[in-house]
Short mmCIF file of C-alpha atoms in Angstrom, two decimals:
data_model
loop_
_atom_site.label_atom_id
_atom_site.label_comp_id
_atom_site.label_asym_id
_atom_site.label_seq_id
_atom_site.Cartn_x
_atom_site.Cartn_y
_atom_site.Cartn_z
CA UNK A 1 -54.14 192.34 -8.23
CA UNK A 2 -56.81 192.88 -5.48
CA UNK A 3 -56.80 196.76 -4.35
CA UNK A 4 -59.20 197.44 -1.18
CA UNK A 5 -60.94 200.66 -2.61
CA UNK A 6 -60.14 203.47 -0.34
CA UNK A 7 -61.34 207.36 -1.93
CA UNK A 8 -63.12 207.88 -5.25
CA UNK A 9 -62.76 211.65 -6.86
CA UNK A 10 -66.33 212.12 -8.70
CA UNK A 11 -65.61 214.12 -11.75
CA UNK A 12 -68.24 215.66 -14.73
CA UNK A 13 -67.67 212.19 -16.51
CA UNK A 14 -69.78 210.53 -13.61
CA UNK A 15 -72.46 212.71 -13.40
CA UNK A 16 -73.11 212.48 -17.01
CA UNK A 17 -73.20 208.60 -16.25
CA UNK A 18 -75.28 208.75 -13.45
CA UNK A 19 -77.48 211.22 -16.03
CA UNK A 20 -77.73 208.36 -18.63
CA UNK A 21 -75.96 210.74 -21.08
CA UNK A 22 -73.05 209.29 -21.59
CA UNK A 23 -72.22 208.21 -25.49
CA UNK A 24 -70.06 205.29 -24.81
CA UNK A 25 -71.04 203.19 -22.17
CA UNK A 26 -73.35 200.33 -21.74
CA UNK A 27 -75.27 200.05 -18.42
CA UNK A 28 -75.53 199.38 -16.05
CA UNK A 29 -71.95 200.25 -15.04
CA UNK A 30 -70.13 200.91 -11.63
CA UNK A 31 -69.03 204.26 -11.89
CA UNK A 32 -65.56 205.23 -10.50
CA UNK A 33 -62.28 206.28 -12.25
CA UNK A 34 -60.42 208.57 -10.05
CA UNK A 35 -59.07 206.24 -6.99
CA UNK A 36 -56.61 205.18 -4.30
CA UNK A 37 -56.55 201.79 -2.24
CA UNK A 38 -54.56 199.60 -0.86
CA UNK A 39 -53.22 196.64 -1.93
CA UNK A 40 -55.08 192.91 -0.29
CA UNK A 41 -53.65 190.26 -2.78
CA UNK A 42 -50.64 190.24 -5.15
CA UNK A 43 -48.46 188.08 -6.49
CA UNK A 44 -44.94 187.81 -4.64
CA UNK A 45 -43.02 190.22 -5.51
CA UNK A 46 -45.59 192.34 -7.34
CA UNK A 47 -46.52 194.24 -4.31
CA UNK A 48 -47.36 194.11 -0.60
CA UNK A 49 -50.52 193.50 1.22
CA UNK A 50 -50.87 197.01 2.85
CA UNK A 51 -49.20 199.04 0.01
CA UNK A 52 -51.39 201.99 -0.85
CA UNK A 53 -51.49 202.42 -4.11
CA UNK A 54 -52.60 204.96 -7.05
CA UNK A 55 -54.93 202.93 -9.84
CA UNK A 56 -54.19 203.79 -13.00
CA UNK A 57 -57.69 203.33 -14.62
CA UNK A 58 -56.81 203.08 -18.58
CA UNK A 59 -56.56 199.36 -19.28
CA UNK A 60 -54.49 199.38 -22.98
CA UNK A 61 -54.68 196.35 -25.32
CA UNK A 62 -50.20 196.39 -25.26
CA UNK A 63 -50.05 195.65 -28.75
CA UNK A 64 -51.83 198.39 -30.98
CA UNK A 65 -49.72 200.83 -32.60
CA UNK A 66 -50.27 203.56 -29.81
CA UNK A 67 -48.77 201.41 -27.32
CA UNK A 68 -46.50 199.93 -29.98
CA UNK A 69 -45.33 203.71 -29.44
CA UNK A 70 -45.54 204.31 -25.93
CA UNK A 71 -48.48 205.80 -26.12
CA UNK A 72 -51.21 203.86 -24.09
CA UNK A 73 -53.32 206.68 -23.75
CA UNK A 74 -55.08 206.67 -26.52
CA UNK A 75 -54.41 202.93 -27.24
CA UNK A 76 -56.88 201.46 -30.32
CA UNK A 77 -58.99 199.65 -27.76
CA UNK A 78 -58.43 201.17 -24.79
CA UNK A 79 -60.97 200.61 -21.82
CA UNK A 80 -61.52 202.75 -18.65
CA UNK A 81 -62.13 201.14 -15.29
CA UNK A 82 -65.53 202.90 -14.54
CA UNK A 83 -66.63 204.24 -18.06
CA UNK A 84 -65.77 200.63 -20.32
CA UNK A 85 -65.44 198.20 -17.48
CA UNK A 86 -66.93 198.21 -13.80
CA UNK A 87 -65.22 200.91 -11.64
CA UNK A 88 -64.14 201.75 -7.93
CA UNK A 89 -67.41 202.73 -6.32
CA UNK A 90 -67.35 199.97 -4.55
CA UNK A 91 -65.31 197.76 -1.47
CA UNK A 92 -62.54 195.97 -3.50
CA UNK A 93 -61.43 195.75 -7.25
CA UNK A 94 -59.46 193.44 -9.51
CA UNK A 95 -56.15 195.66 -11.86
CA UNK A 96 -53.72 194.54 -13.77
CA UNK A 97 -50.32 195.52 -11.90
CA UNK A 98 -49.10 197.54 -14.42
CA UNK A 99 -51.55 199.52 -13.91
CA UNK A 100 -50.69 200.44 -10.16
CA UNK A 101 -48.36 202.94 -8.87
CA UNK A 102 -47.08 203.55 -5.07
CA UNK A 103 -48.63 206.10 -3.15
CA UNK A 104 -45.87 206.65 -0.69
CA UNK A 105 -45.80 209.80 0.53
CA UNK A 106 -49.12 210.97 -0.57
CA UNK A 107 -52.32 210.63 1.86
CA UNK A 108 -54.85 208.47 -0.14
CA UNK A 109 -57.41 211.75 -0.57
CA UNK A 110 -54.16 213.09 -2.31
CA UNK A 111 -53.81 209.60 -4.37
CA UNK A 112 -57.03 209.85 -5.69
CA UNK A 113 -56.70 213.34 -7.59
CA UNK A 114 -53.64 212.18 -9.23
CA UNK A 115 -55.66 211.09 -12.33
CA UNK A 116 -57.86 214.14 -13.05
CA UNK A 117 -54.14 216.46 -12.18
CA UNK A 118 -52.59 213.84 -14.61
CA UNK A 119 -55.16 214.86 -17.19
CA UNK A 120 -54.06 218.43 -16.93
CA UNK A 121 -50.49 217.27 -16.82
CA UNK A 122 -50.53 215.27 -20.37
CA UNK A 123 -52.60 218.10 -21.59
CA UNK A 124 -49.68 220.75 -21.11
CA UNK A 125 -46.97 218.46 -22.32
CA UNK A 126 -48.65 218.01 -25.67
CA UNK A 127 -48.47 222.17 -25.70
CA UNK A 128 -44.89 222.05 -26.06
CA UNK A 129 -45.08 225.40 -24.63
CA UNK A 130 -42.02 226.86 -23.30
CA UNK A 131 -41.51 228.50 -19.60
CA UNK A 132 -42.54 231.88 -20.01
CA UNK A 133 -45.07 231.46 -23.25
CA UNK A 134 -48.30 233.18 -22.27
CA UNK A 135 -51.16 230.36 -21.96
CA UNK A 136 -54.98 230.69 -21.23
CA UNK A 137 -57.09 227.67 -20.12
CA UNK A 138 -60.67 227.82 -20.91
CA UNK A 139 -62.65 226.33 -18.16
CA UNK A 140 -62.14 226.67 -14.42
CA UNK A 141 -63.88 222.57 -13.89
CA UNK A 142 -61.17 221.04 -12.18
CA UNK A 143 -59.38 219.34 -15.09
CA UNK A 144 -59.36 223.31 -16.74
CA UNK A 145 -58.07 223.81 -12.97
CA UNK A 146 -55.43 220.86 -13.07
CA UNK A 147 -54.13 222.01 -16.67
CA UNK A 148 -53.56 225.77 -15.56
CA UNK A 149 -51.79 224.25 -12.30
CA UNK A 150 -48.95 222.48 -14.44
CA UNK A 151 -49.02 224.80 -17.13
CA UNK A 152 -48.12 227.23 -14.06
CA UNK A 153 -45.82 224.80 -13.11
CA UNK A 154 -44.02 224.34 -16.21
CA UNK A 155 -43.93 228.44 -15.88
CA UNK A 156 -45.85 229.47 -18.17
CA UNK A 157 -47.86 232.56 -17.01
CA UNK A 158 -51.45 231.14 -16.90
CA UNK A 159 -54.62 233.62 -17.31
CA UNK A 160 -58.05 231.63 -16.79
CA UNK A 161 -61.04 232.66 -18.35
CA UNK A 162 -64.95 230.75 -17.83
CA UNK A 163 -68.31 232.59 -17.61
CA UNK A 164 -68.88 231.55 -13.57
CA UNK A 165 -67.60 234.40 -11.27
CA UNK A 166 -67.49 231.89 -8.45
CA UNK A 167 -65.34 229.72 -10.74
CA UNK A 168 -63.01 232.68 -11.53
CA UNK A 169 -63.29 234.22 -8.12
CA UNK A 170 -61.88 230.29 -6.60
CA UNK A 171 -59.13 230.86 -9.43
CA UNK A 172 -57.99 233.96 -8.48
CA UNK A 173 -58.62 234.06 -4.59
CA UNK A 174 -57.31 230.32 -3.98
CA UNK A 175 -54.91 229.11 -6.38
CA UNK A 176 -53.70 232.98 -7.10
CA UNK A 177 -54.48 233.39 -10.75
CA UNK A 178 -55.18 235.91 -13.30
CA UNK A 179 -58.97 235.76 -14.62
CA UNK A 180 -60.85 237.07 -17.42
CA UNK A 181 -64.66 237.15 -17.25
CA UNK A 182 -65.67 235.25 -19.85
CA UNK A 183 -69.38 235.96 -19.35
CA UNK A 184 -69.74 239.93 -20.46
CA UNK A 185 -68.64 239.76 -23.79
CA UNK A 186 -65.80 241.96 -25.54
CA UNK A 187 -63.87 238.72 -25.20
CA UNK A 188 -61.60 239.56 -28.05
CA UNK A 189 -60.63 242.62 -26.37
CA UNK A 190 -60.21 241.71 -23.45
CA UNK A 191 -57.55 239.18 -24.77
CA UNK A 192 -55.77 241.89 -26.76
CA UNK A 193 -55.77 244.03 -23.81
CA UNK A 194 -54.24 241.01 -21.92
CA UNK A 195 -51.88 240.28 -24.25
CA UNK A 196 -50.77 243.93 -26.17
CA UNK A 197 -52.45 242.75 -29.46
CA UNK A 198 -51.19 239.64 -30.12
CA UNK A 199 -53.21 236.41 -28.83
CA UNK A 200 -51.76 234.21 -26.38
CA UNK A 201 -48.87 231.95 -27.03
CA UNK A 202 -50.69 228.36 -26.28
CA UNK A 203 -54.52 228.17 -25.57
CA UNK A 204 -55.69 224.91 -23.70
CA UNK A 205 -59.93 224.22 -24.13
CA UNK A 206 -61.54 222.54 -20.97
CA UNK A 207 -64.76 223.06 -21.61
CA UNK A 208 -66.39 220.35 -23.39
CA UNK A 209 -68.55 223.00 -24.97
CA UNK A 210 -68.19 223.07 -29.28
CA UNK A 211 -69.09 226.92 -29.83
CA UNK A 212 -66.36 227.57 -27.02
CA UNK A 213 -63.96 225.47 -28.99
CA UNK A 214 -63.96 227.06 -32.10
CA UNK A 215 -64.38 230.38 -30.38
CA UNK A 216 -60.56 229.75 -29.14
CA UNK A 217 -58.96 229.53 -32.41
CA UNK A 218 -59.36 233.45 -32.67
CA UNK A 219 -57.53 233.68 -29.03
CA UNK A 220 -54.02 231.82 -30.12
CA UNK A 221 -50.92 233.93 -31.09
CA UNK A 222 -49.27 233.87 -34.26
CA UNK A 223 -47.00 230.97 -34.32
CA UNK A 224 -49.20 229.42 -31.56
CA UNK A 225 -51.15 226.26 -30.43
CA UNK A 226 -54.39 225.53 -29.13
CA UNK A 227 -54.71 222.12 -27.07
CA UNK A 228 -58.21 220.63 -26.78
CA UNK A 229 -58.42 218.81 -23.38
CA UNK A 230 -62.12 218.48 -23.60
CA UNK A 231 -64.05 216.30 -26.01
CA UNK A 232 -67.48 217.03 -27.28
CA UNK A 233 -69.55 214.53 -29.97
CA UNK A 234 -70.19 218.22 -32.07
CA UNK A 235 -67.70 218.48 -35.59
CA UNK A 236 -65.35 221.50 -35.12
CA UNK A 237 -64.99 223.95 -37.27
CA UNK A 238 -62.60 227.05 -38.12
CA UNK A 239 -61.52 229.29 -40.54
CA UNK A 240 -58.52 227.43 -42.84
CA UNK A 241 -57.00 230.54 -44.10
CA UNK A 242 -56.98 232.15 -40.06
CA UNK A 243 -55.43 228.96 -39.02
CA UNK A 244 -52.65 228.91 -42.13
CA UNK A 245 -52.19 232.89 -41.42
CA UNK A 246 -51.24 231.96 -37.74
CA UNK A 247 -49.51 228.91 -38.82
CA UNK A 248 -51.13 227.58 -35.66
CA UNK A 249 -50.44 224.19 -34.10
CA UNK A 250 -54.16 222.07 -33.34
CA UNK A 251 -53.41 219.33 -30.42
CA UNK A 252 -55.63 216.81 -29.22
CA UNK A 253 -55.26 215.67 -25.60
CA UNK A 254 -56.58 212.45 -23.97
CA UNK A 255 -56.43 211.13 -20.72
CA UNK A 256 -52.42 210.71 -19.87
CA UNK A 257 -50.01 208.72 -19.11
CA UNK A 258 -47.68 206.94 -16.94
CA UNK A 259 -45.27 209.57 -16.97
CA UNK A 260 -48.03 212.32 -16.18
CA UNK A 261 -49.02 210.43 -13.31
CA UNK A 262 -45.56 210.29 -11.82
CA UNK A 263 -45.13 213.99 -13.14
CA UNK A 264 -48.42 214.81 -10.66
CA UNK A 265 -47.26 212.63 -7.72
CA UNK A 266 -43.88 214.24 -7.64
CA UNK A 267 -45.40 217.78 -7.70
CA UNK A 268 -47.97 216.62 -4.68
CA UNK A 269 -45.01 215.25 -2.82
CA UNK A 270 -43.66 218.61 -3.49
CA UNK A 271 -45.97 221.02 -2.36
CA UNK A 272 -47.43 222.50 -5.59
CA UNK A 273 -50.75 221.25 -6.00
CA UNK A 274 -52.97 222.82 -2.95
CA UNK A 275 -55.09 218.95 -3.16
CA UNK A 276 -56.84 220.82 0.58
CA UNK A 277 -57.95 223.66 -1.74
CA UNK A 278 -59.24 221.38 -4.62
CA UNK A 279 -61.05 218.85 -3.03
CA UNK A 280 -64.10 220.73 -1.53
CA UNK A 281 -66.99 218.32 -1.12
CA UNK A 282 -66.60 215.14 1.22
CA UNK A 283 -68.93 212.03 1.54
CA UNK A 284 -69.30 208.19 1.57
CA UNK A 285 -69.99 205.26 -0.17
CA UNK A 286 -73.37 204.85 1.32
CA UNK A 287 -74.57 208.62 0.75
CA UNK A 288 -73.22 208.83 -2.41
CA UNK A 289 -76.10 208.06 -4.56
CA UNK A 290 -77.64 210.79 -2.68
CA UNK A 291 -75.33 213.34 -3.22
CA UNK A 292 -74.40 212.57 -6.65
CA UNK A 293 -77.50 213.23 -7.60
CA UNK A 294 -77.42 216.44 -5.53
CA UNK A 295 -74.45 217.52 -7.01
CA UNK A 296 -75.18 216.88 -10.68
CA UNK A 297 -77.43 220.04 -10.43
CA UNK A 298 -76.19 221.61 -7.24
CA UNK A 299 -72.75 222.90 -8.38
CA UNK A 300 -72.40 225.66 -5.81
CA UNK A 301 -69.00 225.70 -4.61
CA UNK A 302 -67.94 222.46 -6.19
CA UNK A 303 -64.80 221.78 -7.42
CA UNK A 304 -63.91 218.03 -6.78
CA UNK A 305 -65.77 215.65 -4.26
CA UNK A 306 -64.04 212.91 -2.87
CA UNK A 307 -65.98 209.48 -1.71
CA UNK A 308 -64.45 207.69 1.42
CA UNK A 309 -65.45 204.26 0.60
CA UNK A 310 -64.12 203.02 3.92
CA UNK A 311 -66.72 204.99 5.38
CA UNK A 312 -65.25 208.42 6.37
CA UNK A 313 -66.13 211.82 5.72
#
């Protein structure tokens, strides 16, 4: 199906692309896995010319046993429309149609944060957690951001913890939650402070740092779980007999799916997800390159910037 490209969320993934330090990809690539359009060409019945859309970008293989098992995320050979395969920073792009879900009722800025939100949204699912369970995200980057926005909306009270104040000071003064200054040291204490001695219930990782990482396991409850969101190339490590003490639950979390997506458009639709608040840096297609490579070191106030490919800032 033929989507005309209409906004392009730029997200830590990119810049390390536009770095050259990405592990997995081959260049040169179009970069671009966050995005809305609308819809040009489509079979009959598939869709209408006009229809704005919401691009799933994780293109699954169908027939591994992930997606045997509904779980396309992390299909076998799964490839990701900007990272594998040629993104949306650019005019117009071929998807499959499966891979396409309506818009209606979101503005397309609003369409194209659905897939960094649905990261956060798949990432609190796997938790398990249950509405009132005590959860800390590490990492106030927006997908640490989306996954202490669902984990809030699945009500579970969220505490956020990174080592940027002005990270921590946007958590707390514009999306209202409770912060611990990760930056000072007496971490531990803090936590047991937080929590009257006992850890918190379900600890989510958005980092993408190791030492952070493995620093968490010492931060989850007894009987609790710690969800990695991020991904680093470093091994992990941890203590075996802390982890059997706490009879902790370790879960992995990658990308999302279908179901996350929906999850996020519903709670756009709804009001929940302050999309105004998150999206803070504007530009377009033709200044991009510019201030991509601005932003990759200028991080001042950034949470996620939005390219309007049609030309619109």
């Amino acid at each position: 199906m033929l989507v005309g490209v209409s906004h392009v969320g730029i997200c830590g993934t990119d810049f390390h692309i536009y770095e050259g330090k990405h592990p997995f990809l081959a260049y040169p690539r179009v970069m671009g896995h966050e995005f809305s359009g609308t819809v040009l060409d489509a079979a009959p019945g598939v869709a209408s010319p006009g229809q704005p859309v919401i691009v799933n970008p994780y293109l699954s293989c169908g027939r591994c046993i992930a997606c045997r098992n509904g779980k396309a995320n992390c299909c076998v050979a799964i490839e990701v429309l900007g990272v594998h395969r040629d993104g949306a920073m650019c005019e117009q792009i071929l998807v499959p149609a499966e891979n396409l879900l309506p818009a209606d009722g979101l503005s397309l800025v609003e369409a194209a944060t659905v897939e960094f939100l649905a990261v956060g949204a798949h990432a609190v699912r796997r938790s398990m957690a249950l509405g009132g369970n005590r959860a800390l995200v590490i990492g106030a980057g927006p997908i640490g951001l989306a996954t202490a926005l669902f984990a809030r909306i699945a009500k579970q009270n969220v505490t956020i913890m990174d080592v940027s104040a002005e990270r921590l000071a946007f958590a707390a003064r514009q999306l209202g939650f409770l912060v611990i200054d990760g930056s000072k040291g007496r971490i531990i204490e803090k936590i047991s402070e937080r929590t009257a001695g006992t850890g918190f219930d379900v600890v989510y990782d958005a980092t993408g740092n190791s030492h952070s990482m493995q620093s968490a396991f010492a931060y989850v409850a007894h009987g609790g779980v710690m969800v990695m969101v991020s991904v680093v190339q470093d091994d992990i490590t941890f203590s075996d007999p802390e982890f059997h003490k706490r009879e902790m639950m370790l879960i992995g979390s990658r990308n999302a799916t279908r179901a996350d997506f929906e999850h996020v458009i519903i709670s756009i639709r709804a009001g929940k997800i302050p999309v105004d608040r998150l999206v803070t840096h504007r530009t377009t297609l033709r200044d991009s390159p510019g201030n991509i490579a601005l932003w990759a070191h200028e991080k001042s106030g950034l949470i996620k910037a939005m390219i309007d490919v049609r030309g619109r800032t």
